Coordinates of C-alpha atoms in Angstrom, one line a residue:
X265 CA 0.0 0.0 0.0
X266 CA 1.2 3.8 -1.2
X267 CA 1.9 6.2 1.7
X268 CA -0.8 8.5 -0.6
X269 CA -3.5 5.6 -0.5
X270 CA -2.9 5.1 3.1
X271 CA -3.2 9.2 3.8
X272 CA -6.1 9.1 1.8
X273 CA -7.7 6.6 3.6
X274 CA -6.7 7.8 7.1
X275 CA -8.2 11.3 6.3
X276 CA -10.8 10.0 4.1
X277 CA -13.8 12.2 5.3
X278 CA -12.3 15.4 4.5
X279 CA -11.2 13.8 1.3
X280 CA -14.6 13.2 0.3
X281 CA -16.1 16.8 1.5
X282 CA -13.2 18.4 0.1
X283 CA -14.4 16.4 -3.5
X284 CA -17.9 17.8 -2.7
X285 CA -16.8 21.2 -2.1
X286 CA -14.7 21.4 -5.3
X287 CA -17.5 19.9 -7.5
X288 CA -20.7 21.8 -6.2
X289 CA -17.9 25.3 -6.6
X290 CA -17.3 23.9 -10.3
X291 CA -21.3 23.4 -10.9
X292 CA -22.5 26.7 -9.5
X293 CA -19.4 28.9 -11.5
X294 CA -20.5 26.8 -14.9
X295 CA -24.4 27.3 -14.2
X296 CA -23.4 31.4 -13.4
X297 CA -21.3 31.5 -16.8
X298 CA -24.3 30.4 -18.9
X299 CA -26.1 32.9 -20.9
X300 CA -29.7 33.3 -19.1
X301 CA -32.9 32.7 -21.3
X302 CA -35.5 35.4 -21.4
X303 CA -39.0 34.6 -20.1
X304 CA -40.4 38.1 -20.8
X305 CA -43.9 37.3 -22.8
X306 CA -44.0 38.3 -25.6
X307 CA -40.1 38.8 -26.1
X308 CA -38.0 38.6 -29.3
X309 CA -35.3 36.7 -27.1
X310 CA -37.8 34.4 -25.9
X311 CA -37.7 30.7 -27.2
X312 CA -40.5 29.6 -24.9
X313 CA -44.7 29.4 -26.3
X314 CA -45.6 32.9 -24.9
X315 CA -42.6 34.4 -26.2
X316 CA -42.1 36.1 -29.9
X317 CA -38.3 34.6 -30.9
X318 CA -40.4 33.2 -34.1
X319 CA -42.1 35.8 -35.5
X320 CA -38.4 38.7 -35.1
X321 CA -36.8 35.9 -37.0
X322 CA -39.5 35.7 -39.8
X323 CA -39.3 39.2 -40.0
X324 CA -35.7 39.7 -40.0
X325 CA -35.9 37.1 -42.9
X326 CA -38.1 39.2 -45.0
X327 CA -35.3 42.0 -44.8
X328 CA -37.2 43.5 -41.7
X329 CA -34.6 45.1 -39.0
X330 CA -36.1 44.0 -35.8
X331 CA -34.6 45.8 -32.5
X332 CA -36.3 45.1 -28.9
X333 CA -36.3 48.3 -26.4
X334 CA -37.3 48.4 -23.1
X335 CA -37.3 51.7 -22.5
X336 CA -39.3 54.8 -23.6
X337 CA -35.8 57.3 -23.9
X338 CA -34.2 53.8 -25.8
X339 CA -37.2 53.6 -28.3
X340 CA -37.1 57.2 -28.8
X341 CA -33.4 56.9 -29.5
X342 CA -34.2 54.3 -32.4
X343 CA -36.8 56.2 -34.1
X344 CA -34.5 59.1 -34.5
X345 CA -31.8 57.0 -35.8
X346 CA -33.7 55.5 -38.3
X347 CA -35.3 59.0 -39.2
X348 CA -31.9 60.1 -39.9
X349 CA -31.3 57.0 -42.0
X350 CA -34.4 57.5 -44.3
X351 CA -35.9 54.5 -43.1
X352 CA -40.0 53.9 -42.2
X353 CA -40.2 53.0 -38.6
X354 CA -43.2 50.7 -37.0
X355 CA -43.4 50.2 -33.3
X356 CA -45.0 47.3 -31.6
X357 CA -46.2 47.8 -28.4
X358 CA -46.9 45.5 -25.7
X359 CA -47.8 47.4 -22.5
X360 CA -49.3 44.7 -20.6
X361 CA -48.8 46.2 -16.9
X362 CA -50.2 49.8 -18.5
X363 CA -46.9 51.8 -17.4
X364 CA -46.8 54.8 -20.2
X365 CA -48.9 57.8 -18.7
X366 CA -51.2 59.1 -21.9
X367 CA -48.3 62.1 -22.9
X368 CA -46.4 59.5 -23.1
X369 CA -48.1 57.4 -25.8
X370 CA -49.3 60.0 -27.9
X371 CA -45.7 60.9 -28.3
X372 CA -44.6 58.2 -28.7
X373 CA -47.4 57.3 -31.4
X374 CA -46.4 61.3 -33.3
X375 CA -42.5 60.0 -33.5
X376 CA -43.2 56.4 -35.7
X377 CA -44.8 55.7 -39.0
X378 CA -47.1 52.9 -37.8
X379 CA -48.2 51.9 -34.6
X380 CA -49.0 48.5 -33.7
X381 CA -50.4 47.9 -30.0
X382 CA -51.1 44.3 -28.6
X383 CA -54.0 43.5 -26.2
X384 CA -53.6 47.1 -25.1
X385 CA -55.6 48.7 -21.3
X386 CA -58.3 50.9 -20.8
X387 CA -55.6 53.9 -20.4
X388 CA -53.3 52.5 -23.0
X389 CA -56.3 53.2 -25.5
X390 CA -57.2 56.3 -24.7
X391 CA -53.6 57.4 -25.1
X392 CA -53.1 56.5 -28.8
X393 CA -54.9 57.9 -31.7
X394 CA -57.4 56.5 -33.9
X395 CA -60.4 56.4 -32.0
X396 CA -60.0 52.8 -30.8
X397 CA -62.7 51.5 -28.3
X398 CA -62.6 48.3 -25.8
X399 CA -65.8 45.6 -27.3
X400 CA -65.5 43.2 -25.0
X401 CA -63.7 39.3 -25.2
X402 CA -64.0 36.3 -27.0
X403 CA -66.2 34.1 -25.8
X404 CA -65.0 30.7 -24.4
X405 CA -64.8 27.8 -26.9
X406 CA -64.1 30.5 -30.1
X407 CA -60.5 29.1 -31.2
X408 CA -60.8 30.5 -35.0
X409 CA -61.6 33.4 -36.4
X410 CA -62.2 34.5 -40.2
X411 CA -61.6 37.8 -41.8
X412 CA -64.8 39.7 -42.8
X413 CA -63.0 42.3 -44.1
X414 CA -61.5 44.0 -46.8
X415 CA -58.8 45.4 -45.0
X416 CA -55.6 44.2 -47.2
X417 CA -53.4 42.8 -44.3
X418 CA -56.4 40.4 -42.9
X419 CA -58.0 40.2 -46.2
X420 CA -54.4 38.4 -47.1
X421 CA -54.0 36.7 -44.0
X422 CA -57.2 35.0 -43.4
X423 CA -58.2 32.8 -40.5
X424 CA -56.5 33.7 -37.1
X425 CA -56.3 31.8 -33.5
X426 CA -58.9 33.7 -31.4
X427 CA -58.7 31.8 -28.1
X428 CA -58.3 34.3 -24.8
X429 CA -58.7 37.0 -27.2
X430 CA -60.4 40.9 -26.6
X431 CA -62.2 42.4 -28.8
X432 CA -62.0 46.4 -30.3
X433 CA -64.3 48.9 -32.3
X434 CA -62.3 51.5 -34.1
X435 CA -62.8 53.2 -37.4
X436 CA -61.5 49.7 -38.9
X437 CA -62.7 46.3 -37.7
X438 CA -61.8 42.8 -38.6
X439 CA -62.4 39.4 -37.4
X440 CA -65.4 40.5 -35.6
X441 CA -67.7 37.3 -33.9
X442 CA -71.0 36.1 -35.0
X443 CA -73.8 38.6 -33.1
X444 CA -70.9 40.6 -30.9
X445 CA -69.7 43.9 -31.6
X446 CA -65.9 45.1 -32.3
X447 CA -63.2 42.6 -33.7
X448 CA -59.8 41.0 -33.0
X449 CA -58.2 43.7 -35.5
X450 CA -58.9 47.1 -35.4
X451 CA -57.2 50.5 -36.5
X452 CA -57.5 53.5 -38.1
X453 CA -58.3 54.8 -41.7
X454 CA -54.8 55.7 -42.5
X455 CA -53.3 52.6 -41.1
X456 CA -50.9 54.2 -39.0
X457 CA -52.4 52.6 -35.9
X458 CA -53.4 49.1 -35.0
X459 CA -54.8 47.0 -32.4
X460 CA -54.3 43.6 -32.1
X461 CA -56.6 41.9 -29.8
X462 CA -54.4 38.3 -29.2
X463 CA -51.3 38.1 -27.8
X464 CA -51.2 34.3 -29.3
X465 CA -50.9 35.6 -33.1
X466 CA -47.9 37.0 -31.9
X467 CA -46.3 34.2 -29.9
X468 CA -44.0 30.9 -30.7
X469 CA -47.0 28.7 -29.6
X470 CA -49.4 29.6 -32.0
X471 CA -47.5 31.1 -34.9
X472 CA -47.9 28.6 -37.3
X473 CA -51.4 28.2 -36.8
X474 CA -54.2 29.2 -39.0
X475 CA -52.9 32.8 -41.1
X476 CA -51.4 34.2 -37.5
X477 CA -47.7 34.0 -39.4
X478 CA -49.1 35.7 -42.4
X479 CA -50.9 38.7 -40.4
X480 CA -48.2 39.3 -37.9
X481 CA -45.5 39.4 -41.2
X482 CA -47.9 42.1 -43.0
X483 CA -48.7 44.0 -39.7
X484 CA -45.3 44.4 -38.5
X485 CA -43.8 44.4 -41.7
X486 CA -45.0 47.6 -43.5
X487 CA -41.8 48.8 -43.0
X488 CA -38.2 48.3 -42.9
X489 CA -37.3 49.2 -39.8
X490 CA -39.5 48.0 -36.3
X491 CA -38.9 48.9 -32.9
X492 CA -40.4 46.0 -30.4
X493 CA -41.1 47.9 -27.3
X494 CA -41.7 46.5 -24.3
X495 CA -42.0 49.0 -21.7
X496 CA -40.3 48.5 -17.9
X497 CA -40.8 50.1 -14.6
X498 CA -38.2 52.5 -15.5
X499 CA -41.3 53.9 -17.7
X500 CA -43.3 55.1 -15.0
X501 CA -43.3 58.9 -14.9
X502 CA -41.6 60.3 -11.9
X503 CA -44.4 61.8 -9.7
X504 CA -43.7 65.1 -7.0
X505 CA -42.5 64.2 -3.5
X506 CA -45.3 64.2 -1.2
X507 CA -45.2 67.1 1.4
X508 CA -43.7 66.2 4.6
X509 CA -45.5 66.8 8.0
X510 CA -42.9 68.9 8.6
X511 CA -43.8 71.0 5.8
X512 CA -47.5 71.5 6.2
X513 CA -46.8 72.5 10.0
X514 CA -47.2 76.0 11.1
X515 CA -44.3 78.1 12.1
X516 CA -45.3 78.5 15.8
X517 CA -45.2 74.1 16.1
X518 CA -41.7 74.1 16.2
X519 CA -41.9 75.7 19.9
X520 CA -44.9 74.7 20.9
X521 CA -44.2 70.6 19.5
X522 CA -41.1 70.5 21.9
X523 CA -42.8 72.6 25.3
X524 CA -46.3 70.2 24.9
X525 CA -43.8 67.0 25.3
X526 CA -42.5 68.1 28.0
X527 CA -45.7 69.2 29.9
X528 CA -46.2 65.5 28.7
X529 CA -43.7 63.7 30.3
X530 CA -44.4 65.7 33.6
X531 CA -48.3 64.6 33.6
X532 CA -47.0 60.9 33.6
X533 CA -45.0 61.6 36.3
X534 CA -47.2 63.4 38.2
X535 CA -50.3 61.2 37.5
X536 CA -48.9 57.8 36.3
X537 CA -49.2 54.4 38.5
X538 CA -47.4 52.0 39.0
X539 CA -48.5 48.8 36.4
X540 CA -48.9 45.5 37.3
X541 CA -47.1 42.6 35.9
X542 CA -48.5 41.6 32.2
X543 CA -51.1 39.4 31.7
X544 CA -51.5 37.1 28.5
X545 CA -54.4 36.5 27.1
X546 CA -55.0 34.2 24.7
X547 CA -56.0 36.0 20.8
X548 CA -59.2 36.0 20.1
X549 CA -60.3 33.3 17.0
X550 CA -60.0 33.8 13.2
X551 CA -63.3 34.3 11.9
X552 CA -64.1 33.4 8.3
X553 CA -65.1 36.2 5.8
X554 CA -68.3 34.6 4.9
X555 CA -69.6 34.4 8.4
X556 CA -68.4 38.5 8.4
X557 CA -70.8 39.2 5.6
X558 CA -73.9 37.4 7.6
X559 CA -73.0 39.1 10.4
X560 CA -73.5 42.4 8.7
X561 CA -76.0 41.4 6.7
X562 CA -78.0 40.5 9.9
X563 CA -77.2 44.2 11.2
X564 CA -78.5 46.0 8.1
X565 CA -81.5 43.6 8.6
X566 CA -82.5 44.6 12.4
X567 CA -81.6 47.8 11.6
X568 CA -83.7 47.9 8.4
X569 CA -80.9 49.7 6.7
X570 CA -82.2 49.0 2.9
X571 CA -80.5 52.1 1.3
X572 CA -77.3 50.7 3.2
X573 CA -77.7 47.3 1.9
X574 CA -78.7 48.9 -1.6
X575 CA -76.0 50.8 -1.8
X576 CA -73.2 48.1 -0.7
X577 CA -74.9 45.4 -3.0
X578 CA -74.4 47.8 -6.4
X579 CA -70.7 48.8 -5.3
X580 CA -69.9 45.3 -5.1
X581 CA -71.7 44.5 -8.5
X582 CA -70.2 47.4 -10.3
X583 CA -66.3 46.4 -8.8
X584 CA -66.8 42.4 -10.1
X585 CA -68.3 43.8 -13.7
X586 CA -65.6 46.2 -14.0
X587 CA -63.2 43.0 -13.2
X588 CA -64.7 40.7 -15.7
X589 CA -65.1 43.4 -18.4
X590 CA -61.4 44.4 -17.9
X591 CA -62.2 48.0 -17.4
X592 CA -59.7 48.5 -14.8
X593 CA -60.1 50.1 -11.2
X594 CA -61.0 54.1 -12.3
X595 CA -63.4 52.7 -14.4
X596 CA -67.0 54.8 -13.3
X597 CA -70.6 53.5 -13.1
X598 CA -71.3 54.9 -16.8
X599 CA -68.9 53.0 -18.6
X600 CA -69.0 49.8 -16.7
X601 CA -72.8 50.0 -17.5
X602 CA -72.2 51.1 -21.1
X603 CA -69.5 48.4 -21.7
X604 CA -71.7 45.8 -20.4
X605 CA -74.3 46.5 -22.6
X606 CA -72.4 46.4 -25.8
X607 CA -70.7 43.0 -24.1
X608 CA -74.4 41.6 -23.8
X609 CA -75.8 43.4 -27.0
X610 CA -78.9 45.3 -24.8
X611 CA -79.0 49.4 -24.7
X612 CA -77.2 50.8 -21.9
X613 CA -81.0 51.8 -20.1
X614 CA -81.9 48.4 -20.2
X615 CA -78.8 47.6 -18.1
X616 CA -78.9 51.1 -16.0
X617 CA -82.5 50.0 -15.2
X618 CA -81.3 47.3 -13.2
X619 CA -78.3 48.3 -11.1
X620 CA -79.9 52.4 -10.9
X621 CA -82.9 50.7 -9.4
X622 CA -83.6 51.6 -5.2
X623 CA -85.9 49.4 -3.5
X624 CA -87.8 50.4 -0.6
X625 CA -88.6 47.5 1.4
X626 CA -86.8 44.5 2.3
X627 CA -88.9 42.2 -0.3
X628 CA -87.5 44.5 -3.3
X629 CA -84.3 44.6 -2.0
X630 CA -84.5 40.6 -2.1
X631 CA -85.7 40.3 -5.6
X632 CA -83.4 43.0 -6.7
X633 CA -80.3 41.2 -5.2
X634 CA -81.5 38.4 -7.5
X635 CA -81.7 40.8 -10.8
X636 CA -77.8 41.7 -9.8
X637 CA -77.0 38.2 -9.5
X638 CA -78.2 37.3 -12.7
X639 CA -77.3 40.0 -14.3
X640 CA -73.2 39.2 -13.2
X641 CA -73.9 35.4 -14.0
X642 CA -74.7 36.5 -17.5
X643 CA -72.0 39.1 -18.1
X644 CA -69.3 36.3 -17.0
X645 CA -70.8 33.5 -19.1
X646 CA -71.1 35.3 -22.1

């Protein structure tokens, strides 16, 4: 036997963690060194279904300059570049956490040749130009969705994938459904804006399918030169520093803060007692929300509270419709009432009529309660 097998085996255990040591180091330095994928959706570096690696290397196929930008200042940077160059711009927009303020889109929409927005908010929309309205969504089980249009980039296109798909009404509409309102595709006369109501035309997953390659090629495509902006928290606009407490105090506080705590400290001298030793209690028990909301229904009840209850019960119908209709949290009791009548294809009275209505006694209240609950049930199957 070697004196190095014999050391070895003598001092075996820190041979072996020594081993482990060296090989986890190896593994973690190796792992750190390799290039990390991108799982932004909707990303031209992004391999995965939701992301768009497929359709920037179409494009960049077809002689299409494809550049992603993150950034508002980055985007504008581009624009001017290619300006410069004598090149047509299009910018694709994909704001899906709504961080550009409305300034901020209509300049960015005045600085490129074509604007083309994906799935975009409430404030996103009323932001760009053309006149673009929300519709409503796609109803469950639609997967496909044919042109009815002459527009030339869906007429060429044809079918497209529809599935979790929002619809649009602008002064252009394509691939609108049977007996709704608004379509998948929607824009403006001069073509300079678009909406594109699926983020699935757009991504790896579905790219292939139906004419999704075709339209997104067409779309984006117009011109040589397309910015793919996908905007950060970086975009949010800087807002004013609140005012301190400091700030909003009067002049005279400054004496008077510092002489009333110490006319403080001499009352608890002067009147404080001595405390006994702590007593621990145990916390009272969780109670569950539901048996919260019959507690205070049962209040409103003795009390006979039925403007209370009326008023409560149409708050919480109008939050869950603005929800389900996607009309975001400043969205007021006009349009949510509005959009859910174009959703359901009934005149905004006949839906006003049922959530405006005040019952008097308890027995209206009752049969009201059940109007709202159907009226939701309908709104969220539809």
């Amino acid at each position: 036997m070697s004196r190095t097998t014999a050391l070895l085996r003598r001092h075996r255990t820190w041979t072996v963690l020594g081993v482990v040591f060296i090989a986890a180091l190896v593994l973690t330095t190796v792992l750190q060194l390799q290039p990390r994928g991108d799982r932004t959706p909707l990303s031209t570096r992004n391999a995965a279904p939701d992301g768009a690696r497929a359709a920037a290397e179409i494009l960049g196929r077809h002689g299409v300059a494809v550049e992603q930008q993150d950034s508002l200042d980055a985007t504008l940077r581009a624009l001017d570049a290619a300006r410069r160059a004598g090149e047509g711009t299009t910018v694709l927009l994909y704001d899906r956490n709504g961080y550009l303020s409305r300034d901020q889109l209509q300049y960015l929409g005045g600085a490129t040749d074509r604007l083309v927005v994906i799935t975009p908010r409430l404030n996103t929309l009323q932001g760009i130009t053309g006149g673009i309205l929300q519709a409503g969504v796609v109803k469950d089980g639609t997967k496909v969705l044919a042109q009815d249009c002459i527009i030339p980039d869906p007429a060429a296109a044809g079918a497209v994938t529809a599935k979790n798909g929002f619809l649009y009404d602008g002064e252009v509409v394509c691939y609108a459904p049977q007996g709704g309102q608004g379509g998948l595709y929607a824009g403006s006369e001069d073509g300079r804006t678009v909406v594109l109501g699926s983020t699935e035309i757009v991504s790896n997953g579905a790219l292939a399918e139906e004419g999704n390659a075709a339209l997104v090629l067409r779309s984006l495509g117009a011109e040589p030169h397309l910015v793919w902006y996908l905007p950060g928290i970086s975009d949010v606009p800087a807002t004013k520093q609140p005012v301190t407490l400091a700030e909003l105090a009067a002049p005279w506080t400054h004496v008077l803060g510092p002489w009333l705590a110490f006319v403080a400290v001499l009352a608890i001298f002067w009147r404080g007692r001595r405390l006994g030793p702590l007593v621990f209690e145990p916390l009272p028990v969780v109670v569950k929300a539901v048996e919260t909301a019959e507690g205070r229904a049962r209040l409103y009840h003795d009390a006979g509270a039925v403007d209370r209850a009326t008023e409560v019960l149409r708050a919480g119908t109008l939050v869950r419709l603005a929800r389900i209709l996607r009309l975001g949290p400043d969205a007021g009791a006009a349009a949510i009432i509005d959009a859910a009548g174009r959703h359901l294809g009934r005149t905004p009275e006949e839906i006003g009529s049922v959530l405006n209505a005040a019952p008097r006694a308890e027995a209206e209240l009752v049969r009201w309660a059940q109007q709202l609950d159907r009226l939701e049930k309908e709104v969220h199957t539809r």
